[in-house]
Amino acid sequence: MKNKMFDLTNKIALVTGGADGIGLAISKKLSEQGAVVHILDINQEKGEASTIEIVADGGNCHFWTCDVSDQKQVLSIVNKIYDQNGSIDILINNAGIAHIGTAEDTKEHDFDQIMKINVKGVYNCVFACIPYMKKQKKGCIVNMASAATVVGLPNRFAYSASKGAITTMTYSIARDFVQDNIRCNCLSPGRVHTPFVDGYLAKYYPGQESEMFEKLSNTQPIGRMGKPLEIANLVLYLCSDEASFMTGSNYPIDGGFVTLNT
Ligand SMILES: NC(=O)c1ccc[n+]([C@@H]2O[C@H](COP(=O)([O-])OP(=O)(O)OC[C@H]3O[C@@H](n4cnc5c(N)ncnc54)[C@H](O)[C@@H]3O)[C@@H](O)[C@H]2O)c1
C-alpha cells in the first residue's frame, strides 16, 4: 500500500525567501508532497527561475516578488493568494539576512536592516495570514530561527538578537492562537551550506573563503555543514498532520553544534 505520510495534497503553502537556499529546498519538498507552493522573495530573477524548475518537476508553484519587510506589499500579496485559493494552510517564515559584528562595531543602519527583515518580516507575514487561518480554524506556521538563539556565537550581535526574537515570537503566536487550531514552531539550524554562507564568507573573509569554510564545517561535531534538504525534511514534518501534537517549540537541527561541543 502507498505510504501517505506527510501528505500535503492541495494545501496552500507560503514560503518566504523560497527562491534560494533553505527556502528553495523547502519549496521543492512541500511541492513534492502535493502542496500548492507560493514563493515570496525579493529576488525576482532567482525566484522565477526556481519556480520554473519546480513546475518542470511536476510541482504546483507560483512566484511573488515581495520584500517581507514591507507590510503593504505582504498584505496585498497574501490577500490575493487567499482570494485566488480560498485558504492559507501553511506559512514558512524563512527569509532572512546575515550580519557579522559585535555590539561595538555594528552600525545603526545594519542593526535596523537586520531587524526589519528578520523580525518585522516575520511579524508582517503572520499579521497577514493569521486572520485567514483563524477563519478557517486551522493553520501551521514554521519560523526559521538559528542555533545562535541558544549559544553566544562570536560576532553575531544583531543576527543573534533577531533570531532570539523569532523564538519568542514563535512561543507567543503558539500561545495566542492555540484555541484556533493554529500550530506554530521554529527550527534552530546550525550552519547549512547555502548562498547565505557563501555570501558572508565572500563579504567578511575575502581571500580566506575556503579556509573559513573548513573551519565553519568543523564546528559541527558531525564534521560538516547541514544540507538544505535536511532542514526541509524537518519543516515538512512540522507542517504535516503527523506533527499535530507539536506547537510552541524550538527544534534544534545542527549536527550536534549546541549540545556536543564541549
Ligand atoms: N545557512 C545557514 O547556515 C543558516 C543557519 C541558521 C539559520 N539560517 C536561516 O535560514 C534562513 C534561510 O537561510 P539561507 O541560508 O537559505 O539564506 P539564503 O541567503 O541562501 O536565502 C535567503 C532567501 O531570502 C531572500 N530574502 C532576503 N531578504 C528578503 C526580503 N527582504 N524579502 C523577501 N525575501 C528575502 C533572498 O532573496 C533569498 O532567496 C534565514 O532566515 C537564515 O537566517 C540559515
CSV table of C-alpha atoms and ligand atoms in Angstrom, one decimal:
chain,number,residue,atom,x,y,z
A,1,MET,CA,0.0,0.0,0.0
A,2,LYS,CA,1.2,3.5,-0.8
A,3,ASN,CA,2.7,5.5,2.1
A,4,LYS,CA,0.5,8.5,2.6
A,5,MET,CA,2.5,10.0,5.5
A,6,PHE,CA,3.4,13.7,5.2
A,7,ASP,CA,0.8,14.2,2.5
A,8,LEU,CA,0.1,17.9,1.8
A,9,THR,CA,-2.1,17.5,-1.3
A,10,ASN,CA,-3.7,20.8,-2.3
A,11,LYS,CA,-2.6,22.6,0.9
A,12,ILE,CA,-1.8,26.2,0.2
A,13,ALA,CA,1.8,26.9,1.5
A,14,LEU,CA,3.6,30.3,1.5
A,15,VAL,CA,7.4,30.1,1.7
A,16,THR,CA,9.2,33.4,2.3
A,17,GLY,CA,12.8,33.5,0.9
A,18,GLY,CA,11.9,30.5,-1.2
A,19,ALA,CA,13.9,31.5,-4.2
A,20,ASP,CA,17.2,30.1,-2.9
A,21,GLY,CA,19.0,28.1,-0.2
A,22,ILE,CA,16.9,26.5,2.5
A,23,GLY,CA,13.7,28.2,1.3
A,24,LEU,CA,14.1,26.7,-2.1
A,25,ALA,CA,14.7,23.2,-0.6
A,26,ILE,CA,11.5,23.7,1.5
A,27,SER,CA,9.5,24.9,-1.6
A,28,LYS,CA,10.6,21.8,-3.5
A,29,LYS,CA,9.9,19.4,-0.6
A,30,LEU,CA,6.4,20.8,0.1
A,31,SER,CA,5.5,20.7,-3.6
A,32,GLU,CA,6.7,17.1,-3.9
A,33,GLN,CA,4.2,16.3,-1.2
A,34,GLY,CA,1.4,17.9,-3.1
A,35,ALA,CA,1.2,21.4,-1.7
A,36,VAL,CA,0.5,24.4,-3.9
A,37,VAL,CA,3.5,26.5,-3.1
A,38,HIS,CA,3.7,30.3,-3.2
A,39,ILE,CA,7.2,31.6,-3.0
A,40,LEU,CA,7.5,35.2,-1.7
A,41,ASP,CA,11.0,36.5,-2.3
A,42,ILE,CA,12.8,39.8,-3.0
A,43,ASN,CA,15.0,38.2,-5.7
A,44,GLN,CA,12.7,38.2,-8.8
A,45,GLU,CA,15.2,36.6,-11.2
A,46,LYS,CA,16.1,33.7,-8.9
A,47,GLY,CA,12.5,33.3,-7.7
A,48,GLU,CA,11.2,33.0,-11.3
A,49,ALA,CA,13.9,30.5,-12.2
A,50,SER,CA,13.3,28.4,-9.1
A,51,THR,CA,9.6,28.4,-9.8
A,52,ILE,CA,10.1,27.2,-13.4
A,53,GLU,CA,12.3,24.4,-12.1
A,54,ILE,CA,9.7,23.3,-9.5
A,55,VAL,CA,6.9,23.4,-12.1
A,56,ALA,CA,9.1,21.5,-14.6
A,57,ASP,CA,9.4,18.7,-11.9
A,58,GLY,CA,5.6,18.5,-11.8
A,59,GLY,CA,5.1,20.8,-8.8
A,60,ASN,CA,2.4,23.5,-8.5
A,61,CYS,CA,4.4,26.6,-7.7
A,62,HIS,CA,3.9,30.3,-8.0
A,63,PHE,CA,6.2,33.2,-7.5
A,64,TRP,CA,5.5,36.7,-6.0
A,65,THR,CA,8.2,39.4,-5.9
A,66,CYS,CA,8.0,40.5,-2.3
A,67,ASP,CA,10.0,42.3,0.3
A,68,VAL,CA,8.8,40.8,3.6
A,69,SER,CA,9.8,44.0,5.5
A,70,ASP,CA,7.1,46.0,3.6
A,71,GLN,CA,3.8,45.4,5.3
A,72,LYS,CA,1.7,46.9,2.4
A,73,GLN,CA,3.3,44.5,-0.1
A,74,VAL,CA,2.9,41.5,2.2
A,75,LEU,CA,-0.8,42.2,2.9
A,76,SER,CA,-1.6,42.8,-0.8
A,77,ILE,CA,0.1,39.5,-1.9
A,78,VAL,CA,-1.3,37.4,1.0
A,79,ASN,CA,-4.8,38.8,0.3
A,80,LYS,CA,-4.5,37.9,-3.4
A,81,ILE,CA,-3.3,34.4,-2.6
A,82,TYR,CA,-6.3,33.9,-0.3
A,83,ASP,CA,-8.8,35.3,-2.8
A,84,GLN,CA,-7.4,33.0,-5.5
A,85,ASN,CA,-7.2,29.9,-3.4
A,86,GLY,CA,-9.7,30.2,-0.6
A,87,SER,CA,-7.3,29.1,2.1
A,88,ILE,CA,-3.8,29.6,3.6
A,89,ASP,CA,-2.8,26.4,5.3
A,90,ILE,CA,0.9,26.8,5.8
A,91,LEU,CA,3.3,29.7,6.3
A,92,ILE,CA,7.0,29.2,6.4
A,93,ASN,CA,8.8,32.3,7.6
A,94,ASN,CA,12.3,31.6,6.2
A,95,ALA,CA,13.5,34.8,4.6
A,96,GLY,CA,16.5,36.2,6.5
A,97,ILE,CA,19.8,38.0,6.1
A,98,ALA,CA,23.1,37.6,7.8
A,99,HIS,CA,25.3,40.1,9.6
A,100,ILE,CA,28.7,39.8,11.2
A,101,GLY,CA,29.7,42.2,14.1
A,102,THR,CA,29.9,42.8,17.8
A,103,ALA,CA,27.7,45.3,19.7
A,104,GLU,CA,30.7,47.6,19.4
A,105,ASP,CA,31.1,47.6,15.6
A,106,THR,CA,27.5,47.0,14.4
A,107,LYS,CA,26.3,50.1,12.6
A,108,GLU,CA,22.9,51.5,13.3
A,109,HIS,CA,21.8,51.0,9.7
A,110,ASP,CA,22.8,47.4,9.7
A,111,PHE,CA,21.1,46.8,13.0
A,112,ASP,CA,17.9,48.3,11.7
A,113,GLN,CA,18.1,46.3,8.4
A,114,ILE,CA,18.5,43.0,10.2
A,115,MET,CA,15.5,43.8,12.5
A,116,LYS,CA,13.4,45.0,9.6
A,117,ILE,CA,13.9,41.8,7.5
A,118,ASN,CA,14.5,39.1,10.1
A,119,VAL,CA,12.0,40.2,12.7
A,120,LYS,CA,9.5,42.7,11.2
A,121,GLY,CA,9.3,40.4,8.1
A,122,VAL,CA,8.0,37.6,10.2
A,123,TYR,CA,5.5,39.9,12.0
A,124,ASN,CA,4.3,41.2,8.6
A,125,CYS,CA,3.6,37.7,7.3
A,126,VAL,CA,1.9,36.3,10.4
A,127,PHE,CA,-0.1,39.6,10.7
A,128,ALA,CA,-1.3,39.0,7.1
A,129,CYS,CA,-2.0,35.2,7.4
A,130,ILE,CA,-3.4,34.7,10.9
A,131,PRO,CA,-6.9,36.2,10.2
A,132,TYR,CA,-7.4,33.7,7.4
A,133,MET,CA,-6.1,30.8,9.5
A,134,LYS,CA,-8.4,31.8,12.3
A,135,LYS,CA,-11.3,32.0,9.9
A,136,GLN,CA,-10.6,28.5,8.5
A,137,LYS,CA,-9.9,27.2,12.1
A,138,LYS,CA,-6.6,25.7,11.1
A,139,GLY,CA,-3.1,26.7,10.1
A,140,CYS,CA,0.5,25.9,10.6
A,141,ILE,CA,3.4,28.3,10.9
A,142,VAL,CA,7.1,27.4,10.9
A,143,ASN,CA,9.7,30.1,11.6
A,144,MET,CA,13.4,29.9,10.9
A,145,ALA,CA,15.4,30.7,14.0
A,146,SER,CA,19.1,29.6,14.5
A,147,ALA,CA,21.5,27.9,16.8
A,148,ALA,CA,22.6,31.5,17.6
A,149,THR,CA,19.5,31.8,19.8
A,150,VAL,CA,20.9,29.4,22.4
A,151,VAL,CA,24.7,29.9,22.4
A,152,GLY,CA,26.8,33.0,22.3
A,153,LEU,CA,28.3,32.9,18.8
A,154,PRO,CA,31.2,35.3,18.2
A,155,ASN,CA,30.4,38.4,16.1
A,156,ARG,CA,26.7,37.7,15.7
A,157,PHE,CA,25.3,40.5,17.9
A,158,ALA,CA,22.4,41.8,15.7
A,159,TYR,CA,21.8,38.4,13.9
A,160,SER,CA,21.5,36.6,17.3
A,161,ALA,CA,19.2,39.3,18.6
A,162,SER,CA,16.9,38.9,15.6
A,163,LYS,CA,16.8,35.1,15.8
A,164,GLY,CA,16.2,35.3,19.6
A,165,ALA,CA,13.1,37.4,18.7
A,166,ILE,CA,12.0,34.7,16.3
A,167,THR,CA,11.9,32.1,19.1
A,168,THR,CA,9.9,34.2,21.5
A,169,MET,CA,7.5,35.4,18.7
A,170,THR,CA,7.0,31.7,18.0
A,171,TYR,CA,6.0,30.9,21.6
A,172,SER,CA,3.8,34.0,21.7
A,173,ILE,CA,1.9,33.1,18.4
A,174,ALA,CA,1.6,29.4,19.5
A,175,ARG,CA,0.1,30.5,22.9
A,176,ASP,CA,-2.3,33.2,21.5
A,177,PHE,CA,-3.8,31.0,18.7
A,178,VAL,CA,-3.7,27.5,20.2
A,179,GLN,CA,-7.5,27.6,20.6
A,180,ASP,CA,-7.9,28.5,16.9
A,181,ASN,CA,-6.1,25.3,15.9
A,182,ILE,CA,-3.1,27.2,14.6
A,183,ARG,CA,0.3,25.5,15.4
A,184,CYS,CA,3.5,27.5,15.4
A,185,ASN,CA,7.0,26.1,15.8
A,186,CYS,CA,10.5,27.2,14.9
A,187,LEU,CA,13.7,25.5,13.9
A,188,SER,CA,17.2,26.3,15.0
A,189,PRO,CA,19.7,25.1,12.4
A,190,GLY,CA,23.4,25.1,12.8
A,191,ARG,CA,25.4,26.0,9.7
A,192,VAL,CA,23.8,24.9,6.5
A,193,HIS,CA,25.7,25.3,3.2
A,194,THR,CA,23.7,27.8,1.2
A,195,PRO,CA,24.4,31.0,-0.8
A,196,PHE,CA,23.8,32.7,2.6
A,197,VAL,CA,27.0,31.1,3.9
A,198,ASP,CA,29.0,31.6,0.7
A,199,GLY,CA,27.8,35.3,0.6
A,200,TYR,CA,29.0,36.2,4.1
A,201,LEU,CA,32.3,34.3,3.6
A,202,ALA,CA,32.9,36.4,0.5
A,203,LYS,CA,31.8,39.6,2.2
A,204,TYR,CA,33.6,39.2,5.5
A,205,TYR,CA,36.5,36.9,4.8
A,206,PRO,CA,37.7,37.8,1.2
A,207,GLY,CA,40.6,35.6,0.1
A,208,GLN,CA,40.1,33.2,3.1
A,209,GLU,CA,36.8,31.7,1.9
A,210,SER,CA,38.0,28.0,1.7
A,211,GLU,CA,39.9,28.2,5.0
A,212,MET,CA,36.9,29.7,6.8
A,213,PHE,CA,34.5,27.2,5.1
A,214,GLU,CA,36.6,24.3,6.5
A,215,LYS,CA,36.7,26.0,9.9
A,216,LEU,CA,32.9,26.5,10.0
A,217,SER,CA,32.3,23.0,8.8
A,218,ASN,CA,34.4,21.5,11.6
A,219,THR,CA,32.5,23.5,14.3
A,220,GLN,CA,29.7,21.0,13.8
A,221,PRO,CA,30.7,17.8,15.8
A,222,ILE,CA,29.2,15.8,12.9
A,223,GLY,CA,32.1,17.3,10.8
A,224,ARG,CA,30.2,19.2,8.1
A,225,MET,CA,27.6,21.8,7.4
A,226,GLY,CA,24.0,20.8,7.0
A,227,LYS,CA,22.3,20.4,3.7
A,228,PRO,CA,19.2,22.5,2.8
A,229,LEU,CA,17.3,19.3,2.2
A,230,GLU,CA,17.9,18.1,5.7
A,231,ILE,CA,16.3,21.3,7.0
A,232,ALA,CA,13.4,20.9,4.5
A,233,ASN,CA,12.7,17.4,5.8
A,234,LEU,CA,12.1,18.7,9.4
A,235,VAL,CA,10.0,21.6,8.1
A,236,LEU,CA,7.8,19.1,6.1
A,237,TYR,CA,7.3,17.0,9.3
A,238,LEU,CA,6.4,20.1,11.3
A,239,CYS,CA,3.7,21.2,8.9
A,240,SER,CA,2.3,17.8,8.2
A,241,ASP,CA,-0.7,16.3,10.1
A,242,GLU,CA,1.8,13.8,11.6
A,243,ALA,CA,3.0,16.6,13.8
A,244,SER,CA,-0.5,17.6,15.0
A,245,PHE,CA,0.6,17.5,18.7
A,246,MET,CA,3.5,19.8,18.2
A,247,THR,CA,3.3,23.5,18.9
A,248,GLY,CA,5.2,26.2,20.7
A,249,SER,CA,8.6,24.6,20.4
A,250,ASN,CA,12.0,25.3,19.0
A,251,TYR,CA,13.7,22.4,17.3
A,252,PRO,CA,17.5,22.3,17.0
A,253,ILE,CA,18.9,20.7,13.8
A,254,ASP,CA,22.6,21.4,14.0
A,255,GLY,CA,24.9,18.3,13.7
A,256,GLY,CA,25.4,18.4,17.5
A,257,PHE,CA,26.6,22.0,17.5
A,258,VAL,CA,24.8,23.2,20.6
A,259,THR,CA,24.9,20.1,22.9
A,260,LEU,CA,28.0,18.2,21.8
A,261,ASN,CA,30.6,21.0,21.6
A,262,THR,CA,32.4,20.8,25.0
B,1,LIG,N1,22.5,28.9,6.2
B,1,LIG,C1,22.7,28.8,7.5
B,1,LIG,O1,23.8,28.4,7.9
B,1,LIG,C2,21.6,29.2,8.4
B,1,LIG,C3,21.7,28.7,9.7
B,1,LIG,C4,20.7,29.0,10.6
B,1,LIG,C5,19.6,29.7,10.2
B,1,LIG,N2,19.5,30.1,8.9
B,1,LIG,C6,18.3,30.9,8.5
B,1,LIG,O2,17.7,30.2,7.5
B,1,LIG,C7,17.0,31.2,6.6
B,1,LIG,C8,17.4,30.9,5.1
B,1,LIG,O3,18.8,31.0,5.1
B,1,LIG,P1,19.6,30.6,3.7
B,1,LIG,O4,20.9,30.1,4.2
B,1,LIG,O5,18.8,29.7,2.9
B,1,LIG,O6,19.7,32.0,3.1
B,1,LIG,P2,19.9,32.4,1.5
B,1,LIG,O7,20.6,33.8,1.6
B,1,LIG,O8,20.6,31.4,0.8
B,1,LIG,O9,18.4,32.6,1.0
B,1,LIG,C9,17.6,33.6,1.7
B,1,LIG,C10,16.5,34.0,0.7
B,1,LIG,O10,15.7,35.0,1.3
B,1,LIG,C11,15.5,36.0,0.4
B,1,LIG,N3,15.3,37.3,1.0
B,1,LIG,C12,16.3,38.1,1.6
B,1,LIG,N4,15.7,39.2,2.1
B,1,LIG,C13,14.4,39.2,1.7
B,1,LIG,C14,13.3,40.1,1.9
B,1,LIG,N5,13.5,41.3,2.5
B,1,LIG,N6,12.1,39.7,1.5
B,1,LIG,C15,11.9,38.5,0.9
B,1,LIG,N7,12.9,37.7,0.7
B,1,LIG,C16,14.2,38.0,1.1
B,1,LIG,C17,16.7,36.0,-0.5
B,1,LIG,O11,16.5,36.6,-1.8
B,1,LIG,C18,17.0,34.5,-0.6
B,1,LIG,O12,16.3,33.9,-1.7
B,1,LIG,C19,17.4,32.6,7.1
B,1,LIG,O13,16.4,33.1,7.9
B,1,LIG,C20,18.7,32.3,7.9
B,1,LIG,O14,18.8,33.2,9.0
B,1,LIG,C21,20.5,29.9,8.0
